[in-house]
Short mmCIF file of C-alpha atoms in Angstrom, two decimals:
data_model
loop_
_atom_site.label_atom_id
_atom_site.label_comp_id
_atom_site.label_asym_id
_atom_site.label_seq_id
_atom_site.Cartn_x
_atom_site.Cartn_y
_atom_site.Cartn_z
CA MET A 1 -2.49 21.15 6.38
CA LYS A 2 -3.51 23.46 3.54
CA ALA A 3 0.01 23.32 2.09
CA ALA A 4 -0.04 19.51 2.25
CA LEU A 5 -3.38 19.37 0.40
CA THR A 6 -2.11 21.78 -2.27
CA LEU A 7 0.98 19.65 -2.78
CA ALA A 8 -1.17 16.50 -2.85
CA LYS A 9 -3.33 17.93 -5.64
CA ARG A 10 -0.25 18.85 -7.68
CA GLU A 11 1.37 15.44 -7.20
CA TRP A 12 -1.86 13.57 -7.92
CA ALA A 13 -2.36 15.45 -11.18
CA ALA A 14 1.28 14.86 -12.14
CA LEU A 15 0.84 11.12 -11.69
CA PHE A 16 -1.58 10.98 -14.61
CA PHE A 17 0.88 12.65 -16.93
CA SER A 18 3.08 9.58 -16.56
CA PRO A 19 2.56 6.46 -18.71
CA VAL A 20 3.53 4.40 -15.67
CA ALA A 21 0.25 5.32 -14.00
CA TYR A 22 -1.82 3.99 -16.89
CA ALA A 23 0.31 0.85 -17.09
CA VAL A 24 -0.31 0.24 -13.39
CA ILE A 25 -4.06 0.77 -13.80
CA GLY A 26 -4.10 -1.60 -16.78
CA LEU A 27 -2.15 -4.33 -14.98
CA PHE A 28 -4.30 -3.94 -11.88
CA GLY A 29 -7.55 -4.17 -13.83
CA MET A 30 -6.33 -7.14 -15.85
CA GLY A 31 -5.15 -9.01 -12.76
CA CYS A 32 -8.38 -8.39 -10.86
CA GLY A 33 -10.46 -9.37 -13.89
CA LEU A 34 -8.63 -12.67 -14.36
CA VAL A 35 -8.95 -13.61 -10.70
CA PHE A 36 -12.63 -12.67 -10.65
CA LEU A 37 -13.47 -14.66 -13.79
CA THR A 38 -11.46 -17.65 -12.59
CA GLY A 39 -13.15 -17.71 -9.19
CA PHE A 40 -16.64 -16.83 -10.40
CA VAL A 41 -18.69 -20.03 -10.31
CA PRO A 42 -22.51 -19.92 -10.69
CA GLY A 43 -24.29 -21.23 -7.63
CA GLN A 44 -21.53 -20.42 -5.18
CA GLU A 45 -21.39 -17.57 -2.66
CA ALA A 46 -21.33 -14.14 -4.33
CA THR A 47 -18.15 -12.72 -2.85
CA LEU A 48 -14.99 -10.86 -3.83
CA ARG A 49 -12.82 -12.57 -1.22
CA SER A 50 -10.52 -14.21 -3.78
CA VAL A 51 -10.18 -10.90 -5.64
CA PHE A 52 -9.35 -9.07 -2.41
CA GLY A 53 -6.64 -11.60 -1.61
CA ALA A 54 -5.10 -11.19 -5.04
CA ILE A 55 -5.16 -7.39 -4.78
CA VAL A 56 -3.00 -7.48 -1.64
CA TRP A 57 -0.35 -9.32 -3.65
CA LEU A 58 -0.73 -7.05 -6.66
CA LEU A 59 -0.29 -3.90 -4.58
CA VAL A 60 3.06 -5.22 -3.32
CA PHE A 61 4.51 -4.61 -6.78
CA LEU A 62 2.25 -1.94 -8.27
CA VAL A 63 2.24 0.71 -5.53
CA PRO A 64 6.06 1.09 -5.52
CA ALA A 65 5.90 1.79 -9.27
CA ILE A 66 3.94 4.92 -8.42
CA GLY A 67 5.63 5.89 -5.16
CA MET A 68 9.23 5.40 -6.30
CA LYS A 69 9.33 8.85 -7.92
CA PHE A 70 7.81 10.96 -5.16
CA ILE A 71 11.08 12.15 -3.62
CA SER A 72 13.82 10.40 -5.61
CA GLU A 73 12.75 12.32 -8.73
CA GLU A 74 13.04 15.58 -6.79
CA ILE A 75 16.54 14.58 -5.63
CA SER A 76 17.82 13.45 -9.04
CA GLY A 77 16.28 16.46 -10.80
CA GLY A 78 17.75 18.93 -8.33
CA THR A 79 14.33 20.34 -7.41
CA ILE A 80 14.41 19.08 -3.82
CA GLU A 81 16.34 22.17 -2.71
CA ARG A 82 13.80 24.48 -4.31
CA LEU A 83 10.94 22.53 -2.76
CA MET A 84 12.47 22.82 0.69
CA THR A 85 12.90 26.58 0.35
CA LEU A 86 9.15 27.00 -0.05
CA PRO A 87 7.02 27.83 3.00
CA VAL A 88 6.22 24.17 3.56
CA SER A 89 7.63 21.88 6.24
CA GLU A 90 9.06 18.39 5.77
CA PRO A 91 6.00 16.73 7.37
CA GLN A 92 3.74 18.67 5.00
CA ILE A 93 5.82 17.54 2.01
CA VAL A 94 5.65 13.91 3.10
CA VAL A 95 1.95 13.99 3.96
CA GLY A 96 1.13 15.77 0.69
CA LYS A 97 2.92 13.18 -1.39
CA TRP A 98 1.40 10.34 0.64
CA LEU A 99 -2.09 11.75 0.09
CA ALA A 100 -1.39 11.90 -3.66
CA GLY A 101 -0.40 8.23 -3.57
CA MET A 102 -3.52 7.39 -1.60
CA GLY A 103 -5.61 9.21 -4.18
CA PHE A 104 -4.14 6.95 -6.83
CA VAL A 105 -4.83 3.86 -4.71
CA VAL A 106 -8.47 4.94 -4.45
CA VAL A 107 -8.61 5.23 -8.24
CA LEU A 108 -7.26 1.69 -8.52
CA LEU A 109 -9.79 0.33 -6.06
CA GLY A 110 -12.54 2.17 -7.91
CA THR A 111 -12.18 -0.38 -10.69
CA LEU A 112 -13.71 -2.93 -8.30
CA ALA A 113 -17.07 -1.34 -9.07
CA LEU A 114 -17.26 -3.48 -12.23
CA PRO A 115 -17.10 -6.93 -10.56
CA VAL A 116 -19.49 -5.65 -7.88
CA LEU A 117 -21.98 -4.68 -10.59
CA VAL A 118 -21.58 -8.13 -12.15
CA LEU A 119 -22.33 -9.79 -8.79
CA GLU A 120 -25.32 -7.53 -8.29
CA ALA A 121 -26.67 -8.45 -11.74
CA VAL A 122 -26.42 -12.22 -11.33
CA ALA A 123 -26.66 -12.79 -7.58
CA GLU A 124 -27.37 -11.22 -4.20
CA PRO A 125 -23.96 -10.30 -2.76
CA ASP A 126 -23.40 -9.58 0.92
CA TYR A 127 -22.12 -6.01 0.92
CA GLY A 128 -20.74 -6.20 4.46
CA PRO A 129 -17.56 -8.13 3.49
CA ILE A 130 -17.27 -6.10 0.27
CA VAL A 131 -17.24 -2.80 2.16
CA SER A 132 -14.94 -4.02 4.94
CA GLY A 133 -12.66 -5.73 2.42
CA THR A 134 -12.35 -2.52 0.43
CA LEU A 135 -11.65 -0.56 3.62
CA GLY A 136 -8.91 -3.03 4.47
CA LEU A 137 -7.38 -2.58 1.02
CA VAL A 138 -7.27 1.18 1.58
CA LEU A 139 -5.28 0.54 4.76
CA VAL A 140 -2.96 -1.90 2.97
CA GLY A 141 -2.47 0.63 0.18
CA GLY A 142 -1.70 3.34 2.73
CA LEU A 143 1.03 1.22 4.28
CA TYR A 144 2.57 0.36 0.89
CA VAL A 145 2.49 4.02 -0.23
CA ALA A 146 4.30 4.97 2.98
CA VAL A 147 6.92 2.28 2.36
CA ALA A 148 7.44 3.50 -1.21
CA LEU A 149 7.68 7.10 -0.04
CA PHE A 150 10.29 6.17 2.56
CA ALA A 151 12.31 4.21 -0.03
CA SER A 152 12.05 7.15 -2.40
CA ALA A 153 13.53 9.44 0.26
CA VAL A 154 16.53 7.15 0.70
CA THR A 155 17.94 7.38 -2.83
CA SER A 156 17.95 9.51 -5.97
CA SER A 157 17.47 6.39 -8.12
CA GLN A 158 13.87 5.50 -8.87
CA VAL A 159 14.90 1.94 -9.78
CA VAL A 160 16.63 1.46 -6.43
CA ALA A 161 13.66 3.02 -4.64
CA TYR A 162 11.29 0.63 -6.42
CA MET A 163 13.38 -2.42 -5.58
CA ALA A 164 13.76 -1.35 -1.93
CA ALA A 165 10.01 -0.75 -1.56
CA VAL A 166 9.16 -4.11 -3.15
CA PHE A 167 11.68 -5.81 -0.85
CA VAL A 168 10.07 -4.33 2.26
CA ASN A 169 6.55 -5.08 1.00
CA CYS A 170 7.54 -8.65 0.19
CA SER A 171 9.04 -9.04 3.65
CA LEU A 172 5.83 -7.84 5.29
CA THR A 173 3.52 -9.77 2.98
CA PHE A 174 5.32 -12.91 1.80
CA VAL A 175 8.19 -13.62 4.18
CA LEU A 176 6.25 -13.06 7.39
CA PHE A 177 3.46 -15.24 6.00
CA PHE A 178 5.59 -18.30 5.25
CA VAL A 179 8.46 -18.06 7.76
CA PRO A 180 6.35 -18.60 10.93
CA GLN A 181 5.10 -21.85 9.36
CA THR A 182 8.58 -23.32 8.85
CA GLU A 183 9.79 -26.09 11.12
CA TRP A 184 12.81 -24.23 12.51
CA ILE A 185 10.71 -21.23 13.47
CA LYS A 186 8.25 -23.52 15.27
CA GLU A 187 11.09 -24.39 17.65
CA TRP A 188 11.29 -20.76 18.79
CA SER A 189 9.25 -19.37 21.66
CA PRO A 190 5.52 -18.79 21.09
CA ALA A 191 6.04 -15.06 21.72
CA VAL A 192 8.49 -14.76 18.82
CA ARG A 193 6.21 -16.68 16.47
CA ALA A 194 3.25 -14.53 17.52
CA ALA A 195 5.26 -11.36 16.85
CA LEU A 196 6.23 -12.56 13.39
CA GLN A 197 2.64 -13.47 12.59
CA TYR A 198 1.39 -10.12 13.84
CA GLY A 199 3.75 -8.34 11.45
CA ASN A 200 2.27 -10.10 8.42
CA VAL A 201 0.05 -7.97 6.19
CA ASN A 202 -2.00 -10.93 4.95
CA ARG A 203 -2.93 -12.03 8.46
CA GLN A 204 -3.88 -8.48 9.42
CA TYR A 205 -6.01 -8.10 6.30
CA ALA A 206 -7.75 -11.51 6.39
CA ASP A 207 -10.51 -10.44 8.79
CA PHE A 208 -11.41 -7.42 6.64
CA ALA A 209 -12.04 -9.75 3.67
CA LYS A 210 -14.35 -11.83 5.88
CA GLY A 211 -16.37 -8.82 6.93
CA LEU A 212 -14.82 -8.59 10.41
CA ILE A 213 -13.61 -5.29 11.86
CA ASP A 214 -10.99 -5.48 14.62
CA LEU A 215 -9.35 -2.43 16.19
CA ARG A 216 -6.03 -4.29 16.42
CA HIS A 217 -5.80 -4.42 12.63
CA PHE A 218 -6.35 -0.67 12.40
CA VAL A 219 -3.59 -0.15 14.96
CA TYR A 220 -1.22 -2.30 12.90
CA PHE A 221 -1.77 -0.51 9.60
CA LEU A 222 -1.91 3.01 11.04
CA THR A 223 1.19 2.44 13.17
CA GLY A 224 3.15 0.93 10.28
CA THR A 225 2.13 3.74 7.96
CA GLY A 226 3.04 6.34 10.55
CA LEU A 227 6.47 4.82 11.18
CA PHE A 228 7.46 4.84 7.51
CA LEU A 229 6.14 8.38 7.04
CA PHE A 230 8.08 9.47 10.12
CA GLY A 231 11.21 7.91 8.64
CA ALA A 232 10.67 9.77 5.38
CA VAL A 233 10.29 13.06 7.28
CA LYS A 234 13.55 12.48 9.16
CA LEU A 235 15.38 11.69 5.92
CA LEU A 236 14.13 14.94 4.40
CA GLU A 237 15.11 16.89 7.49
CA SER A 238 18.62 15.47 7.29
CA ARG A 239 18.94 16.83 3.75
CA ARG A 240 18.18 20.35 4.93
CA TRP A 241 21.37 20.37 7.00
CA ARG A 242 23.70 18.86 4.41
#
């Protein structure tokens, strides 16, 4: 675990030497600010629910911009072989890079302190949904970082890794949100429709934004994150024997 933490610190620091990181932070802050100002109406409930919903959609595209380089850059730069000769295992490499990505997600979510301060200054917000909503976003971010890391382990091209990660995120977030509502899917068995709905990120996150904590949602995000990290580990292990 110590090796994973050391690698995470190195990767996290390296992220902020890239202009992409600051572009992502700027786009995230601008998007959240616009949604907050648009939905902020005096006299209505002091909540960040609309902002939380928008962040889930923003992370679909922004997290892969950070995660696309984690392994693909090592492959294209020829440093993956050197990394794998160090006294660090493939799971430690993957976990270290995932932790670095999660550190960046936490930095992004830290910008939510500003709208919270605005709500505190002009109203009396209910902090229950704000805390649970932020916790849910951490879980969403963890899943998206894992997806980006897996995509990055598939190819040496950062562009291809980005597009693959966005595709998977869109499938989990957009496709599985709208498809179960279509008429032809409604003709399928209830079990199939329920499975499709369960796989949707938005549906799993919705309760967090309302201030509700359900163990099933934790299972979904932790299982999904674990599966993509496991896939990334297996891809790295296959490179060792090439």
